[in-house]
CSV table of C-alpha atoms in Angstrom, one decimal:
chain,number,residue,atom,x,y,z
A,20,MET,CA,0.0,0.0,0.0
A,21,PRO,CA,1.5,3.4,-1.0
A,22,PRO,CA,2.1,5.9,1.8
A,23,THR,CA,-0.7,8.3,2.7
A,24,PRO,CA,0.1,11.9,1.7
A,25,VAL,CA,1.0,13.7,4.9
A,26,ARG,CA,-0.6,17.1,5.3
A,27,PRO,CA,1.7,19.7,6.8
A,28,ASN,CA,-0.7,20.2,9.7
A,29,PRO,CA,1.6,20.2,12.7
A,30,LEU,CA,-0.7,18.2,14.9
A,31,VAL,CA,-0.9,14.4,14.9
A,32,CYS,CA,-2.1,11.8,17.3
A,33,THR,CA,0.1,8.8,18.0
A,34,SER,CA,-2.6,6.7,19.6
A,35,PRO,CA,-3.7,4.7,16.5
A,36,PHE,CA,-0.1,4.0,15.7
A,37,GLU,CA,0.8,2.4,19.1
A,38,TRP,CA,-2.3,1.9,21.2
A,39,CYS,CA,-4.4,-1.2,21.4
A,40,GLU,CA,-7.4,-1.5,23.8
A,41,ILE,CA,-9.1,-4.8,24.3
A,42,HIS,CA,-12.6,-5.2,25.6
A,43,PRO,CA,-14.6,-8.2,27.1
A,44,GLY,CA,-16.1,-9.5,23.8
A,45,GLY,CA,-12.6,-9.3,22.2
A,46,GLN,CA,-13.3,-5.9,20.5
A,47,VAL,CA,-10.2,-4.0,19.7
A,48,PHE,CA,-10.0,-0.1,19.7
A,49,LEU,CA,-7.2,2.2,18.8
A,50,CYS,CA,-8.3,4.9,21.3
A,51,CYS,CA,-10.6,5.2,24.2
A,52,PRO,CA,-14.0,4.2,22.8
A,53,ALA,CA,-15.6,7.1,24.7
A,54,TRP,CA,-13.7,9.3,22.3
A,55,LEU,CA,-13.4,7.1,19.2
A,56,ARG,CA,-16.3,4.6,19.3
A,57,ALA,CA,-15.7,2.3,16.4
A,58,PRO,CA,-13.8,-1.0,17.1
A,59,VAL,CA,-11.3,-2.1,14.4
A,60,GLY,CA,-11.8,-5.8,14.9
A,61,ASN,CA,-12.1,-8.7,17.3
A,62,LEU,CA,-9.3,-10.6,18.9
A,63,LEU,CA,-11.4,-13.6,19.6
A,64,ALA,CA,-12.3,-13.9,15.9
A,65,GLU,CA,-9.0,-13.1,14.1
A,66,PRO,CA,-5.3,-12.8,14.8
A,67,LEU,CA,-4.0,-9.5,16.3
A,68,GLU,CA,-2.0,-8.8,13.2
A,69,ARG,CA,-5.1,-8.9,11.0
A,70,VAL,CA,-6.9,-6.6,13.4
A,71,TRP,CA,-4.0,-4.2,13.9
A,72,ASN,CA,-3.5,-3.7,10.1
A,73,GLY,CA,-7.1,-4.3,9.0
A,74,PRO,CA,-9.2,-1.9,6.9
A,75,ALA,CA,-10.8,-0.1,9.9
A,76,ALA,CA,-7.4,0.5,11.6
A,77,VAL,CA,-5.8,1.7,8.3
A,78,GLU,CA,-8.6,4.1,7.7
A,79,ILE,CA,-8.3,5.7,11.1
A,80,ARG,CA,-4.6,6.2,10.7
A,81,LYS,CA,-5.1,7.8,7.3
A,82,THR,CA,-7.3,10.5,8.9
A,83,ILE,CA,-4.5,11.3,11.2
A,84,LEU,CA,-1.9,11.5,8.5
A,85,ASN,CA,-4.0,13.7,6.2
A,86,GLY,CA,-4.8,16.0,9.1
A,87,SER,CA,-8.6,15.7,8.8
A,88,PHE,CA,-9.1,13.8,12.1
A,89,HIS,CA,-12.6,13.1,10.7
A,90,ARG,CA,-13.1,10.0,12.8
A,91,CYS,CA,-12.3,12.0,15.9
A,92,SER,CA,-14.1,14.7,17.8
A,93,PRO,CA,-12.7,17.6,19.9
A,94,ARG,CA,-16.1,17.6,21.7
A,95,ARG,CA,-15.5,14.1,23.0
A,96,CYS,CA,-11.7,13.8,23.2
A,97,PRO,CA,-10.0,16.0,25.8
A,98,ARG,CA,-6.6,15.4,24.3
A,99,LEU,CA,-7.7,16.7,20.9
A,100,ALA,CA,-9.5,19.6,22.5
A,101,THR,CA,-6.5,20.7,24.4
A,102,SER,CA,-3.7,19.5,22.0
A,103,SER,CA,-2.2,17.4,24.8
A,104,ALA,CA,-0.4,14.1,24.5
A,105,PRO,CA,-0.9,11.8,22.6
A,106,VAL,CA,-1.9,14.7,20.3
A,107,ARG,CA,1.2,16.8,19.7
A,108,PRO,CA,3.0,18.7,17.0
A,109,ARG,CA,4.5,16.6,14.3
A,110,ASP,CA,8.0,18.0,15.0
A,111,ALA,CA,7.7,17.1,18.7
A,112,LEU,CA,7.3,13.3,18.1
A,113,VAL,CA,9.6,11.2,20.2
A,114,PRO,CA,12.0,9.4,17.9
A,115,GLY,CA,11.2,5.8,17.4
A,116,GLU,CA,9.2,3.4,15.1
A,117,CYS,CA,5.9,5.3,15.7
A,118,ALA,CA,7.4,8.6,14.7
A,119,GLU,CA,9.1,7.1,11.7
A,120,ALA,CA,5.8,5.6,10.5
A,121,ILE,CA,4.0,8.9,10.8
A,122,HIS,CA,6.8,10.8,9.0
A,123,ARG,CA,6.7,8.2,6.2
A,124,GLY,CA,2.9,8.3,5.9
A,125,LEU,CA,2.5,4.6,6.8
A,126,SER,CA,-1.1,3.5,7.6
A,127,VAL,CA,-0.1,-0.2,7.4
A,128,LEU,CA,2.5,-0.7,10.1
A,129,PRO,CA,5.5,-3.0,10.0
A,130,PHE,CA,5.3,-3.4,13.8
A,131,GLY,CA,2.7,-4.4,16.4
A,132,PRO,CA,1.1,-2.4,19.2
A,133,ALA,CA,3.5,-0.8,21.7
A,134,LYS,CA,0.8,0.0,24.2
A,135,LEU,CA,-1.9,-2.2,25.5
A,136,ASN,CA,-4.9,-1.1,27.5
A,137,LEU,CA,-6.5,-4.2,28.9
A,138,CYS,CA,-10.3,-3.9,29.6
A,139,TYR,CA,-11.5,-7.4,28.9
A,140,ASP,CA,-12.6,-8.6,32.3
A,141,ARG,CA,-15.1,-6.5,34.3
A,142,SER,CA,-14.6,-8.5,37.5
A,143,CYS,CA,-14.4,-6.0,40.4
A,144,ASN,CA,-14.7,-6.0,44.1
A,145,LEU,CA,-16.8,-2.7,44.1
A,146,ALA,CA,-20.1,-1.8,42.5
A,147,CYS,CA,-19.6,1.9,41.6
A,148,PRO,CA,-22.9,3.3,40.1
A,149,SER,CA,-20.9,5.3,37.5
A,150,CYS,CA,-19.7,2.2,35.7
A,151,ARG,CA,-21.7,-0.9,36.9
A,152,GLU,CA,-25.0,-1.8,38.4
A,153,ASP,CA,-23.8,-4.5,40.8
A,154,PHE,CA,-20.8,-6.5,42.0
A,155,HIS,CA,-19.4,-8.8,39.4
A,156,SER,CA,-17.0,-11.8,39.2
A,157,ALA,CA,-16.6,-13.4,35.9
A,158,SER,CA,-17.5,-17.1,35.7
A,159,GLY,CA,-18.5,-19.7,33.1
A,160,GLU,CA,-18.2,-18.6,29.5
A,161,GLU,CA,-17.3,-15.0,30.4
A,162,ARG,CA,-14.3,-16.2,32.5
A,163,SER,CA,-13.3,-18.6,29.6
A,164,ARG,CA,-13.3,-15.6,27.2
A,165,ALA,CA,-11.2,-13.6,29.6
A,166,GLU,CA,-8.7,-16.5,29.9
A,167,ALA,CA,-8.6,-17.0,26.2
A,168,LEU,CA,-7.8,-13.3,25.6
A,169,THR,CA,-5.0,-13.5,28.2
A,170,ARG,CA,-3.5,-16.4,26.2
A,171,ARG,CA,-3.9,-14.5,22.9
A,172,ILE,CA,-2.3,-11.4,24.3
A,173,ILE,CA,0.7,-13.4,25.6
A,174,ALA,CA,1.1,-15.3,22.3
A,175,GLU,CA,0.5,-12.4,19.8
A,176,ALA,CA,1.3,-9.1,21.5
A,177,SER,CA,4.2,-10.0,23.9
A,178,HIS,CA,6.9,-9.5,21.2
A,179,SER,CA,6.0,-5.8,20.5
A,180,VAL,CA,4.4,-4.4,23.6
A,181,ARG,CA,6.4,-1.9,25.7
A,182,GLU,CA,3.7,-0.6,28.0
A,183,ILE,CA,0.6,-2.2,29.5
A,184,THR,CA,-2.3,-0.5,31.3
A,185,LEU,CA,-4.4,-2.6,33.5
A,186,SER,CA,-7.3,-2.1,33.8
A,187,GLY,CA,-9.7,0.3,32.3
A,188,TYR,CA,-12.6,-2.1,33.2
A,189,GLY,CA,-12.7,-4.1,36.4
A,190,ASP,CA,-9.9,-4.2,39.0
A,191,PRO,CA,-6.5,-5.8,38.3
A,192,PHE,CA,-6.3,-7.3,41.8
A,193,ALA,CA,-9.9,-8.6,41.8
A,194,SER,CA,-9.9,-10.4,38.5
A,195,PRO,CA,-8.4,-13.9,38.3
A,196,ALA,CA,-7.6,-13.4,34.6
A,197,TYR,CA,-5.7,-10.2,35.3
A,198,ARG,CA,-3.9,-11.7,38.4
A,199,ASP,CA,-2.8,-14.6,36.2
A,200,LEU,CA,-1.5,-12.1,33.6
A,201,LEU,CA,0.3,-10.0,36.2
A,202,ALA,CA,2.0,-13.1,37.5
A,203,GLN,CA,3.4,-13.8,34.0
A,204,LEU,CA,4.5,-10.2,33.1
A,205,GLY,CA,8.3,-10.0,32.9
A,206,PRO,CA,11.2,-10.2,30.5
A,207,ARG,CA,10.9,-13.9,29.7
A,208,LEU,CA,7.5,-13.6,28.0
A,209,PHE,CA,7.5,-9.8,27.3
A,210,PRO,CA,11.1,-9.0,26.3
A,211,ARG,CA,10.3,-5.3,25.3
A,212,LEU,CA,8.1,-4.5,28.2
A,213,GLN,CA,9.3,-1.3,30.0
A,214,GLU,CA,6.3,-0.2,32.0
A,215,ILE,CA,3.1,-1.3,33.6
A,216,ARG,CA,0.4,1.2,34.6
A,217,LEU,CA,-2.1,0.0,37.1
A,218,HIS,CA,-5.6,1.5,37.3
A,219,THR,CA,-7.4,0.3,40.4
A,220,ASN,CA,-9.8,1.2,43.2
A,221,GLY,CA,-7.0,0.7,45.7
A,222,GLN,CA,-9.0,-1.5,48.1
A,223,LEU,CA,-6.9,-4.7,47.4
A,224,TRP,CA,-3.5,-3.1,46.7
A,225,ASN,CA,-1.8,-3.4,50.1
A,226,ARG,CA,1.6,-4.4,51.2
A,227,ARG,CA,0.8,-8.1,51.2
A,228,THR,CA,-0.5,-8.0,47.6
A,229,TRP,CA,2.5,-6.0,46.4
A,230,GLU,CA,5.0,-8.3,48.0
A,231,SER,CA,3.3,-11.3,46.3
A,232,LEU,CA,4.2,-9.8,42.8
A,233,PRO,CA,7.9,-9.0,43.1
A,234,GLN,CA,8.5,-9.2,39.3
A,235,LEU,CA,6.2,-6.1,38.9
A,236,HIS,CA,8.2,-3.8,41.2
A,237,PRO,CA,10.7,-2.5,38.6
A,238,LEU,CA,7.9,-2.2,35.9
A,239,VAL,CA,5.1,-0.3,37.8
A,240,ARG,CA,6.1,3.3,37.5
A,241,ARG,CA,2.7,5.0,37.3
A,242,ALA,CA,-0.7,4.1,38.8
A,243,GLU,CA,-4.2,5.6,39.0
A,244,VAL,CA,-6.5,5.1,41.9
A,245,SER,CA,-10.2,5.9,41.3
A,246,VAL,CA,-11.7,7.6,44.4
A,247,ASP,CA,-14.6,9.9,43.3
A,248,ALA,CA,-14.9,11.4,46.8
A,249,ALA,CA,-13.1,13.2,49.6
A,250,THR,CA,-15.3,12.1,52.5
A,251,PRO,CA,-16.4,8.7,53.9
A,252,SER,CA,-20.1,9.3,53.2
A,253,THR,CA,-19.6,10.3,49.6
A,254,TYR,CA,-17.2,7.5,49.1
A,255,ALA,CA,-19.8,5.0,50.4
A,256,ARG,CA,-22.3,6.2,47.8
A,257,ASN,CA,-19.9,6.4,44.8
A,258,ARG,CA,-17.7,3.4,45.5
A,259,ARG,CA,-20.2,0.9,46.8
A,260,GLY,CA,-18.6,-1.9,48.8
A,261,GLY,CA,-15.4,0.1,49.5
A,262,ASP,CA,-14.0,1.2,52.8
A,263,PHE,CA,-12.7,4.8,52.9
A,264,SER,CA,-10.4,4.1,55.9
A,265,ARG,CA,-8.9,1.1,54.1
A,266,LEU,CA,-8.3,3.2,51.0
A,267,LEU,CA,-6.5,5.8,53.0
A,268,ASP,CA,-4.3,3.1,54.7
A,269,ASN,CA,-3.5,1.6,51.3
A,270,LEU,CA,-2.7,5.0,49.9
A,271,GLU,CA,-0.3,5.7,52.7
A,272,PHE,CA,1.5,2.5,51.8
A,273,LEU,CA,1.5,3.3,48.0
A,274,ARG,CA,3.0,6.7,48.6
A,275,SER,CA,6.1,5.0,50.0
A,276,LEU,CA,6.7,3.2,46.6
A,277,PRO,CA,8.7,4.8,43.8
A,278,ILE,CA,5.5,5.2,41.8
A,279,ASP,CA,3.9,8.3,40.2
A,280,LEU,CA,0.5,8.1,41.8
A,281,LYS,CA,-2.6,9.8,40.5
A,282,LEU,CA,-6.0,10.0,42.2
A,283,SER,CA,-9.0,10.3,39.9
A,284,PHE,CA,-12.4,11.8,40.5
A,285,VAL,CA,-15.5,11.5,38.2
A,286,VAL,CA,-17.5,14.6,38.8
A,287,GLN,CA,-21.2,14.4,39.5
A,288,ARG,CA,-23.9,16.2,41.5
A,289,ASN,CA,-23.2,14.4,44.7
A,290,ASN,CA,-19.5,15.1,44.9
A,291,PHE,CA,-18.6,18.3,42.9
A,292,ARG,CA,-18.5,20.4,46.1
A,293,GLU,CA,-15.8,18.1,47.4
A,294,MET,CA,-13.4,18.9,44.5
A,295,PRO,CA,-11.2,21.3,46.5
A,296,LEU,CA,-11.1,18.9,49.4
A,297,PHE,CA,-10.1,16.1,47.0
A,298,VAL,CA,-7.2,18.2,45.7
A,299,ALA,CA,-6.1,18.8,49.3
A,300,LEU,CA,-6.3,15.0,49.9
A,301,ALA,CA,-4.2,14.3,46.9
A,302,GLN,CA,-1.6,16.9,47.7
A,303,GLY,CA,-1.3,15.7,51.2
A,304,LEU,CA,-0.4,12.3,49.9
A,305,GLY,CA,2.0,13.6,47.3
A,306,CYS,CA,-0.3,12.6,44.5
A,307,ARG,CA,-1.7,14.3,41.4
A,308,ALA,CA,-5.5,14.9,41.2
A,309,TYR,CA,-7.3,14.1,37.9
A,310,PHE,CA,-10.9,15.1,37.2
A,311,SER,CA,-13.3,13.9,34.5
A,312,ARG,CA,-16.9,14.1,33.4
A,313,LEU,CA,-19.6,11.6,34.2
A,314,VAL,CA,-20.3,9.3,31.3
A,315,ASN,CA,-23.4,7.1,31.1
A,316,TRP,CA,-22.1,3.6,30.4
A,317,GLY,CA,-25.7,2.3,30.5
A,318,THR,CA,-26.0,2.2,34.3
A,319,PHE,CA,-28.3,5.2,34.6
A,320,SER,CA,-31.7,6.0,33.1
A,321,ARG,CA,-31.7,9.1,31.0
A,322,GLY,CA,-33.4,11.1,33.8
A,323,GLU,CA,-31.0,9.9,36.5
A,324,TYR,CA,-28.0,10.7,34.3
A,325,LEU,CA,-29.2,14.2,33.6
A,326,ARG,CA,-29.8,14.7,37.4
A,327,ARG,CA,-26.2,13.7,38.1
A,328,ALA,CA,-24.4,15.3,35.2
A,329,VAL,CA,-23.6,18.6,36.7
A,330,HIS,CA,-21.1,19.4,33.9
A,331,LEU,CA,-24.0,19.9,31.5
A,332,PRO,CA,-24.8,23.5,30.8
A,333,GLY,CA,-28.5,22.8,31.4
A,334,HIS,CA,-28.0,21.5,34.9
A,335,PRO,CA,-29.4,23.8,37.6
A,336,GLU,CA,-26.1,23.6,39.6
A,337,HIS,CA,-23.9,24.0,36.6
A,338,GLY,CA,-23.0,27.6,37.4
A,339,GLU,CA,-21.9,26.7,40.9
A,340,PHE,CA,-19.9,23.8,39.6
A,341,LEU,CA,-18.2,26.0,36.9
A,342,ALA,CA,-17.3,28.7,39.5
A,343,GLY,CA,-15.6,26.0,41.6
A,344,LEU,CA,-13.8,24.6,38.5
A,345,VAL,CA,-12.3,27.9,37.7
A,346,LYS,CA,-10.8,28.2,41.2
A,347,LEU,CA,-8.9,24.9,40.6
A,348,THR,CA,-7.1,26.0,37.5
A,349,ALA,CA,-4.2,27.4,39.4
A,350,ALA,CA,-3.9,24.5,41.9
A,351,PRO,CA,-0.6,22.6,41.5
A,352,GLY,CA,-0.8,18.9,40.5
A,353,VAL,CA,-4.3,19.2,39.1
A,354,ASP,CA,-5.4,17.8,35.7
A,355,LEU,CA,-8.9,18.9,34.7
A,356,GLY,CA,-9.0,16.4,31.9
A,357,ASN,CA,-12.1,16.7,29.7
A,358,LEU,CA,-13.5,19.3,32.1
A,359,ALA,CA,-11.0,21.9,30.8
A,360,GLY,CA,-13.1,22.5,27.8
A,361,LEU,CA,-15.9,23.9,30.0
A,362,LEU,CA,-13.7,26.8,31.2
A,363,PRO,CA,-14.3,30.3,29.8
A,364,GLY,CA,-12.5,30.5,26.5
A,365,GLY,CA,-11.8,26.7,26.5
A,366,ALA,CA,-12.7,24.4,23.7
A,367,ARG,CA,-16.0,22.7,24.2
A,368,CYS,CA,-15.5,19.0,25.0
A,369,GLU,CA,-18.7,17.0,25.4
A,370,ALA,CA,-18.9,13.7,27.2
A,371,ALA,CA,-19.4,10.7,25.0
A,372,ASP,CA,-23.1,10.4,25.6
A,373,PRO,CA,-26.0,11.1,23.3
A,374,GLU,CA,-28.1,12.5,26.1
A,375,ILE,CA,-25.9,15.7,26.1
A,376,ALA,CA,-27.5,16.9,23.0
A,377,LYS,CA,-30.9,16.7,24.7
A,378,SER,CA,-29.9,18.1,28.0
A,379,ASN,CA,-30.8,21.7,27.5
A,380,LYS,CA,-34.4,20.7,26.7
A,381,THR,CA,-34.8,18.5,29.8
A,382,THR,CA,-36.1,19.5,33.2
A,383,LEU,CA,-33.7,18.2,35.8
């Protein structure tokens, strides 16, 4: 296939050239599906190489190379809205195979994915309303699929992957499939692996758990702990099944590790007034604070979502929320994520939910 003409537009996104996100049914995405919804294939139906360089993947890369970004949306993607990594100027690309492919206009890549985001097991020890309706532990056919995906990843991605994020769905310490993968991560099976990023609710990541996985210690350099609260009462509502005191104890242990730790907070009606307190909590632990909008993953009715989604302009408490958001812009160690587009003068960045278009016409 001839190279795609590269438009002299200085902005490119490296995600479709290095990122591979795998979901429970085997669906593969080249970006967060909240921002780029279309999968490019299915790892349970065809080999990774055929998915990675399949027609859908090639088409997405072409839209980056020609500068159109027509499969992407600055209303949904906070990185495109703010021109932050992995969106960056073409002349600022880090040298390597990804940068070389972009400079050469390659949409079919001679290498496999360098970054894996593993979201294929939703097993979790918590039942947070923002992402699930109840507690869940995979069993039967679902567990078999998760185990099959673990085997496919080891067999077909281990030769190319340099970075693994675990997990965007479920908890890495609550899922047997993920725990099995964590036990196998290391130079023998993953010779190019340089970093593991853990995304967890923090309830099970204590000293005992950490000491049982010594091969991970040199690889885990960054981690995100989802919190969504700054007080025990709000935590109990937003992180159902969790214990706020246990979380704080575990965070005290985690802060002693040589890990860049980020605490995350999905903003909604019942917690937005705690945003300054959450920043203080993160700063007191030496962590960064990350905020993001509430997305309806199918767990809320339309009415309930609109009552919770304080980031929507039509929400009766939106003005109070926005005033508080402005006050956080100068706080050190704070990432406003896709909320930044709501700031005066900022690019509009809508959450990936069809209800937003209707929100201004709805009584909350």
